GROMACS .gro file of N, CA and C in nm:
model
  360
    1MET      N    1   6.162   3.067   3.304
    1MET     CA    2   6.036   3.085   3.374
    1MET      C    3   5.936   2.978   3.330
    2ALA      N    4   5.864   2.922   3.424
    2ALA     CA    5   5.767   2.816   3.392
    2ALA      C    6   5.651   2.874   3.312
    3HIS      N    7   5.599   2.796   3.220
    3HIS     CA    8   5.481   2.838   3.145
    3HIS      C    9   5.362   2.842   3.240
    4ARG      N   10   5.279   2.947   3.223
    4ARG     CA   11   5.165   2.970   3.312
    4ARG      C   12   5.038   2.916   3.247
    5ILE      N   13   4.964   2.834   3.321
    5ILE     CA   14   4.849   2.765   3.264
    5ILE      C   15   4.722   2.787   3.347
    6LEU      N   16   4.611   2.806   3.274
    6LEU     CA   17   4.478   2.816   3.334
    6LEU      C   18   4.408   2.682   3.309
    7VAL      N   19   4.358   2.620   3.416
    7VAL     CA   20   4.291   2.491   3.406
    7VAL      C   21   4.141   2.511   3.424
    8VAL      N   22   4.063   2.470   3.323
    8VAL     CA   23   3.917   2.491   3.326
    8VAL      C   24   3.845   2.357   3.316
    9ASP      N   25   3.769   2.323   3.420
    9ASP     CA   26   3.688   2.201   3.418
    9ASP      C   27   3.584   2.216   3.529
   10ASP      N   28   3.461   2.171   3.503
   10ASP     CA   29   3.358   2.183   3.606
   10ASP      C   30   3.377   2.081   3.719
   11ALA      N   31   3.456   1.978   3.696
   11ALA     CA   32   3.481   1.877   3.800
   11ALA      C   33   3.611   1.908   3.874
   12ALA      N   34   3.599   1.933   4.003
   12ALA     CA   35   3.716   1.969   4.084
   12ALA      C   36   3.824   1.863   4.078
   13PHE      N   37   3.785   1.734   4.079
   13PHE     CA   38   3.887   1.628   4.077
   13PHE      C   39   3.963   1.627   3.943
   14MET      N   40   3.896   1.664   3.834
   14MET     CA   41   3.964   1.672   3.704
   14MET      C   42   4.065   1.786   3.704
   15ARG      N   43   4.025   1.900   3.760
   15ARG     CA   44   4.119   2.013   3.771
   15ARG      C   45   4.240   1.971   3.853
   16MET      N   46   4.213   1.898   3.963
   16MET     CA   47   4.321   1.853   4.050
   16MET      C   48   4.415   1.758   3.976
   17MET      N   49   4.357   1.666   3.897
   17MET     CA   50   4.439   1.572   3.821
   17MET      C   51   4.529   1.645   3.721
   18ILE      N   52   4.470   1.738   3.646
   18ILE     CA   53   4.549   1.812   3.546
   18ILE      C   54   4.657   1.895   3.616
   19LYS      N   55   4.616   1.964   3.723
   19LYS     CA   56   4.710   2.047   3.798
   19LYS      C   57   4.829   1.964   3.847
   20ASP      N   58   4.799   1.844   3.896
   20ASP     CA   59   4.902   1.754   3.945
   20ASP      C   60   4.999   1.716   3.833
   21ILE      N   61   4.945   1.679   3.719
   21ILE     CA   62   5.029   1.642   3.603
   21ILE      C   63   5.117   1.761   3.562
   22LEU      N   64   5.056   1.879   3.556
   22LEU     CA   65   5.128   1.998   3.510
   22LEU      C   66   5.239   2.038   3.606
   23THR      N   67   5.207   2.045   3.736
   23THR     CA   68   5.309   2.090   3.831
   23THR      C   69   5.425   1.990   3.839
   24LYS      N   70   5.394   1.860   3.828
   24LYS     CA   71   5.501   1.760   3.829
   24LYS      C   72   5.593   1.772   3.707
   25ASN      N   73   5.542   1.836   3.601
   25ASN     CA   74   5.621   1.851   3.479
   25ASN      C   75   5.673   1.994   3.460
   26GLY      N   76   5.673   2.070   3.568
   26GLY     CA   77   5.738   2.201   3.566
   26GLY      C   78   5.654   2.317   3.516
   27TYR      N   79   5.524   2.296   3.500
   27TYR     CA   80   5.436   2.406   3.460
   27TYR      C   81   5.377   2.471   3.584
   28GLU      N   82   5.338   2.597   3.570
   28GLU     CA   83   5.277   2.669   3.681
   28GLU      C   84   5.129   2.689   3.652
   29VAL      N   85   5.043   2.636   3.739
   29VAL     CA   86   4.899   2.657   3.723
   29VAL      C   87   4.866   2.788   3.794
   30VAL      N   88   4.835   2.893   3.716
   30VAL     CA   89   4.812   3.026   3.775
   30VAL      C   90   4.668   3.045   3.821
   31ALA      N   91   4.575   2.968   3.764
   31ALA     CA   92   4.435   2.983   3.804
   31ALA      C   93   4.355   2.862   3.758
   32GLU      N   94   4.237   2.847   3.819
   32GLU     CA   95   4.143   2.742   3.781
   32GLU      C   96   4.007   2.806   3.765
   33ALA      N   97   3.924   2.745   3.678
   33ALA     CA   98   3.788   2.792   3.661
   33ALA      C   99   3.697   2.671   3.648
   34ALA      N  100   3.571   2.686   3.694
   34ALA     CA  101   3.477   2.574   3.695
   34ALA      C  102   3.377   2.581   3.580
   35ASP      N  103   3.377   2.692   3.504
   35ASP     CA  104   3.291   2.701   3.387
   35ASP      C  105   3.348   2.802   3.288
   36GLY      N  106   3.286   2.808   3.171
   36GLY     CA  107   3.338   2.893   3.064
   36GLY      C  108   3.340   3.041   3.096
   37ALA      N  109   3.238   3.089   3.166
   37ALA     CA  110   3.231   3.231   3.201
   37ALA      C  111   3.346   3.267   3.296
   38GLN      N  112   3.369   3.181   3.397
   38GLN     CA  113   3.482   3.202   3.489
   38GLN      C  114   3.614   3.199   3.413
   39ALA      N  115   3.623   3.109   3.314
   39ALA     CA  116   3.746   3.095   3.236
   39ALA      C  117   3.782   3.226   3.167
   40ILE      N  118   3.683   3.295   3.112
   40ILE     CA  119   3.707   3.421   3.043
   40ILE      C  120   3.759   3.526   3.142
   41GLU      N  121   3.695   3.533   3.260
   41GLU     CA  122   3.738   3.628   3.363
   41GLU      C  123   3.882   3.600   3.407
   42LYS      N  124   3.911   3.472   3.432
   42LYS     CA  125   4.046   3.434   3.477
   42LYS      C  126   4.147   3.460   3.365
   43TYR      N  127   4.106   3.439   3.241
   43TYR     CA  128   4.197   3.464   3.128
   43TYR      C  129   4.234   3.611   3.124
   44LYS      N  130   4.135   3.699   3.140
   44LYS     CA  131   4.160   3.844   3.140
   44LYS      C  132   4.253   3.881   3.255
   45GLU      N  133   4.229   3.819   3.371
   45GLU     CA  134   4.304   3.852   3.491
   45GLU      C  135   4.449   3.804   3.486
   46PHE      N  136   4.471   3.682   3.437
   46PHE     CA  137   4.604   3.622   3.448
   46PHE      C  138   4.684   3.614   3.318
   47SER      N  139   4.620   3.634   3.202
   47SER     CA  140   4.687   3.619   3.071
   47SER      C  141   4.780   3.498   3.067
   48PRO      N  142   4.725   3.378   3.087
   48PRO     CA  143   4.811   3.258   3.089
   48PRO      C  144   4.870   3.228   2.952
   49ASP      N  145   4.978   3.148   2.952
   49ASP     CA  146   5.041   3.107   2.826
   49ASP      C  147   4.955   3.003   2.754
   50LEU      N  148   4.874   2.929   2.832
   50LEU     CA  149   4.794   2.821   2.775
   50LEU      C  150   4.674   2.794   2.865
   51VAL      N  151   4.565   2.747   2.802
   51VAL     CA  152   4.444   2.711   2.876
   51VAL      C  153   4.409   2.566   2.843
   52THR      N  154   4.380   2.485   2.947
   52THR     CA  155   4.320   2.354   2.921
   52THR      C  156   4.173   2.372   2.951
   53MET      N  157   4.087   2.339   2.854
   53MET     CA  158   3.945   2.373   2.861
   53MET      C  159   3.858   2.249   2.841
   54ASP      N  160   3.776   2.221   2.942
   54ASP     CA  161   3.676   2.115   2.929
   54ASP      C  162   3.572   2.161   2.826
   55ILE      N  163   3.514   2.069   2.751
   55ILE     CA  164   3.412   2.108   2.654
   55ILE      C  165   3.275   2.121   2.720
   56THR      N  166   3.234   2.021   2.797
   56THR     CA  167   3.099   2.018   2.853
   56THR      C  168   3.099   2.072   2.996
   57MET      N  169   3.042   2.192   3.013
   57MET     CA  170   3.035   2.255   3.145
   57MET      C  171   2.903   2.330   3.159
   58PRO      N  172   2.858   2.351   3.283
   58PRO     CA  173   2.736   2.431   3.304
   58PRO      C  174   2.765   2.579   3.277
   59GLU      N  175   2.664   2.662   3.280
   59GLU     CA  176   2.675   2.806   3.256
   59GLU      C  177   2.717   2.836   3.112
   60MET      N  178   2.843   2.810   3.080
   60MET     CA  179   2.894   2.836   2.946
   60MET      C  180   2.988   2.723   2.910
   61ASP      N  181   2.964   2.659   2.795
   61ASP     CA  182   3.049   2.546   2.757
   61ASP      C  183   3.186   2.591   2.708
   62GLY      N  184   3.274   2.494   2.694
   62GLY     CA  185   3.412   2.523   2.657
   62GLY      C  186   3.429   2.585   2.519
   63ILE      N  187   3.346   2.546   2.424
   63ILE     CA  188   3.360   2.600   2.288
   63ILE      C  189   3.320   2.748   2.284
   64SER      N  190   3.211   2.784   2.353
   64SER     CA  191   3.171   2.926   2.361
   64SER      C  192   3.280   3.008   2.429
   65SER      N  193   3.334   2.952   2.536
   65SER     CA  194   3.439   3.020   2.610
   65SER      C  195   3.565   3.036   2.524
   66LEU      N  196   3.600   2.930   2.451
   66LEU     CA  197   3.714   2.935   2.359
   66LEU      C  198   3.698   3.049   2.259
   67LYS      N  199   3.579   3.062   2.200
   67LYS     CA  200   3.553   3.168   2.102
   67LYS      C  201   3.572   3.307   2.163
   68GLU      N  202   3.524   3.324   2.288
   68GLU     CA  203   3.539   3.453   2.356
   68GLU      C  204   3.686   3.483   2.387
   69ILE      N  205   3.760   3.382   2.432
   69ILE     CA  206   3.902   3.401   2.461
   69ILE      C  207   3.978   3.436   2.333
   70LYS      N  208   3.942   3.372   2.222
   70LYS     CA  209   4.006   3.402   2.093
   70LYS      C  210   3.977   3.545   2.048
   71LYS      N  211   3.858   3.599   2.087
   71LYS     CA  212   3.827   3.740   2.056
   71LYS      C  213   3.918   3.832   2.137
   72LEU      N  214   3.943   3.793   2.263
   72LEU     CA  215   4.031   3.872   2.350
   72LEU      C  216   4.175   3.867   2.301
   73ASN      N  217   4.217   3.748   2.259
   73ASN     CA  218   4.354   3.727   2.213
   73ASN      C  219   4.354   3.623   2.102
   74PRO      N  220   4.363   3.668   1.975
   74PRO     CA  221   4.361   3.574   1.863
   74PRO      C  222   4.473   3.470   1.870
   75ASN      N  223   4.579   3.499   1.945
   75ASN     CA  224   4.692   3.405   1.956
   75ASN      C  225   4.682   3.315   2.079
   76ALA      N  226   4.570   3.319   2.149
   76ALA     CA  227   4.553   3.237   2.270
   76ALA      C  228   4.573   3.090   2.235
   77LYS      N  229   4.641   3.020   2.325
   77LYS     CA  230   4.664   2.877   2.306
   77LYS      C  231   4.571   2.801   2.400
   78VAL      N  232   4.477   2.729   2.340
   78VAL     CA  233   4.378   2.655   2.418
   78VAL      C  234   4.377   2.510   2.375
   79ILE      N  235   4.387   2.420   2.472
   79ILE     CA  236   4.377   2.276   2.446
   79ILE      C  237   4.245   2.229   2.507
   80MET      N  238   4.162   2.167   2.426
   80MET     CA  239   4.033   2.119   2.474
   80MET      C  240   4.046   1.981   2.538
   81CYS      N  241   3.964   1.958   2.638
   81CYS     CA  242   3.959   1.828   2.705
   81CYS      C  243   3.820   1.771   2.683
   82SER      N  244   3.813   1.649   2.635
   82SER     CA  245   3.681   1.592   2.611
   82SER      C  246   3.676   1.446   2.653
   83ALA      N  247   3.557   1.402   2.685
   83ALA     CA  248   3.536   1.261   2.715
   83ALA      C  249   3.526   1.187   2.582
   84MET      N  250   3.539   1.057   2.586
   84MET     CA  251   3.523   0.976   2.466
   84MET      C  252   3.388   1.003   2.402
   85GLY      N  253   3.382   0.994   2.269
   85GLY     CA  254   3.254   1.006   2.202
   85GLY      C  255   3.208   1.148   2.177
   86GLN      N  256   3.299   1.244   2.194
   86GLN     CA  257   3.263   1.384   2.168
   86GLN      C  258   3.335   1.436   2.043
   87GLN      N  259   3.358   1.346   1.947
   87GLN     CA  260   3.436   1.383   1.830
   87GLN      C  261   3.382   1.505   1.756
   88ALA      N  262   3.249   1.514   1.740
   88ALA     CA  263   3.190   1.627   1.669
   88ALA      C  264   3.223   1.758   1.741
   89MET      N  265   3.218   1.755   1.874
   89MET     CA  266   3.251   1.875   1.952
   89MET      C  267   3.398   1.910   1.938
   90VAL      N  268   3.483   1.808   1.933
   90VAL     CA  269   3.626   1.831   1.916
   90VAL      C  270   3.652   1.902   1.783
   91ILE      N  271   3.584   1.857   1.678
   91ILE     CA  272   3.599   1.921   1.546
   91ILE      C  273   3.554   2.067   1.555
   92ASP      N  274   3.441   2.093   1.620
   92ASP     CA  275   3.394   2.231   1.640
   92ASP      C  276   3.500   2.313   1.713
   93ALA      N  277   3.560   2.254   1.815
   93ALA     CA  278   3.660   2.324   1.895
   93ALA      C  279   3.784   2.359   1.812
   94ILE      N  280   3.829   2.265   1.730
   94ILE     CA  281   3.947   2.290   1.646
   94ILE      C  282   3.913   2.401   1.546
   95GLN      N  283   3.794   2.396   1.488
   95GLN     CA  284   3.752   2.500   1.394
   95GLN      C  285   3.742   2.636   1.463
   96ALA      N  286   3.708   2.636   1.591
   96ALA     CA  287   3.697   2.761   1.667
   96ALA      C  288   3.833   2.812   1.714
   97GLY      N  289   3.938   2.732   1.691
   97GLY     CA  290   4.072   2.780   1.721
   97GLY      C  291   4.149   2.704   1.827
   98ALA      N  292   4.095   2.593   1.875
   98ALA     CA  293   4.170   2.513   1.973
   98ALA      C  294   4.295   2.456   1.904
   99LYS      N  295   4.404   2.447   1.979
   99LYS     CA  296   4.531   2.400   1.923
   99LYS      C  297   4.542   2.248   1.923
  100ASP      N  298   4.472   2.184   2.017
  100ASP     CA  299   4.484   2.039   2.031
  100ASP      C  300   4.371   1.995   2.123
  101PHE      N  301   4.361   1.864   2.144
  101PHE     CA  302   4.264   1.816   2.242
  101PHE      C  303   4.320   1.693   2.309
  102ILE      N  304   4.278   1.675   2.434
  102ILE     CA  305   4.317   1.556   2.508
  102ILE      C  306   4.189   1.488   2.555
  103VAL      N  307   4.193   1.356   2.556
  103VAL     CA  308   4.073   1.278   2.588
  103VAL      C  309   4.079   1.230   2.733
  104LYS      N  310   3.965   1.241   2.800
  104LYS     CA  311   3.953   1.186   2.936
  104LYS      C  312   3.922   1.038   2.925
  105PRO      N  313   3.965   0.955   3.015
  105PRO     CA  314   4.052   0.988   3.129
  105PRO      C  315   4.193   1.024   3.081
  106PHE      N  316   4.253   1.122   3.148
  106PHE     CA  317   4.382   1.173   3.104
  106PHE      C  318   4.495   1.074   3.122
  107GLN      N  319   4.584   1.072   3.024
  107GLN     CA  320   4.710   1.001   3.039
  107GLN      C  321   4.816   1.109   3.048
  108ALA      N  322   4.890   1.106   3.157
  108ALA     CA  323   4.985   1.214   3.186
  108ALA      C  324   5.077   1.244   3.067
  109ASP      N  325   5.130   1.141   3.002
  109ASP     CA  326   5.224   1.167   2.893
  109ASP      C  327   5.155   1.236   2.774
  110ARG      N  328   5.029   1.204   2.750
  110ARG     CA  329   4.954   1.268   2.641
  110ARG      C  330   4.927   1.415   2.674
  111VAL      N  331   4.895   1.445   2.800
  111VAL     CA  332   4.871   1.583   2.844
  111VAL      C  333   4.998   1.665   2.825
  112VAL      N  334   5.110   1.612   2.873
  112VAL     CA  335   5.238   1.683   2.863
  112VAL      C  336   5.279   1.701   2.717
  113GLU      N  337   5.259   1.598   2.636
  113GLU     CA  338   5.293   1.605   2.494
  113GLU      C  339   5.212   1.715   2.425
  114ALA      N  340   5.082   1.719   2.448
  114ALA     CA  341   4.995   1.820   2.386
  114ALA      C  342   5.037   1.961   2.428
  115ILE      N  343   5.067   1.977   2.555
  115ILE     CA  344   5.104   2.110   2.606
  115ILE      C  345   5.240   2.154   2.554
  116SER      N  346   5.339   2.065   2.560
  116SER     CA  347   5.471   2.107   2.514
  116SER      C  348   5.470   2.136   2.364
  117LYS      N  349   5.394   2.058   2.287
  117LYS     CA  350   5.382   2.080   2.144
  117LYS      C  351   5.316   2.214   2.113
  118THR      N  352   5.210   2.246   2.190
  118THR     CA  353   5.137   2.370   2.168
  118THR      C  354   5.220   2.492   2.208
  119LEU      N  355   5.300   2.478   2.312
  119LEU     CA  356   5.381   2.591   2.359
  119LEU      C  357   5.511   2.608   2.281
  120ALA      N  358   5.548   2.507   2.203
  120ALA     CA  359   5.676   2.512   2.130
  120ALA      C  360   5.678   2.622   2.025
   0.00000   0.00000   0.00000
């Protein structure tokens, strides 16, 4: 069975890019969310195997959302996505329980590597 993934990013084209990379590599994208609050709702609804989470989003940022998801499921696997120059936020995310991070603009092989490593 394909691993089920929730893709969270406020930019629709970024969600589309990640979704494209994932489906081409045999993963199933079960849901998408445009902000952290939506991500928590979708996580409760779909219980995905893994979440790709943007850090900077309106309403609720990725780190706050990550913390809430970790409260729901301490074993949740979340990979943060960040633009260049957000190193401090990446450190916060790892401390909050993120398993890995990928830097935008995405390189397909790096996305797949991070996901397969986290799901292994």
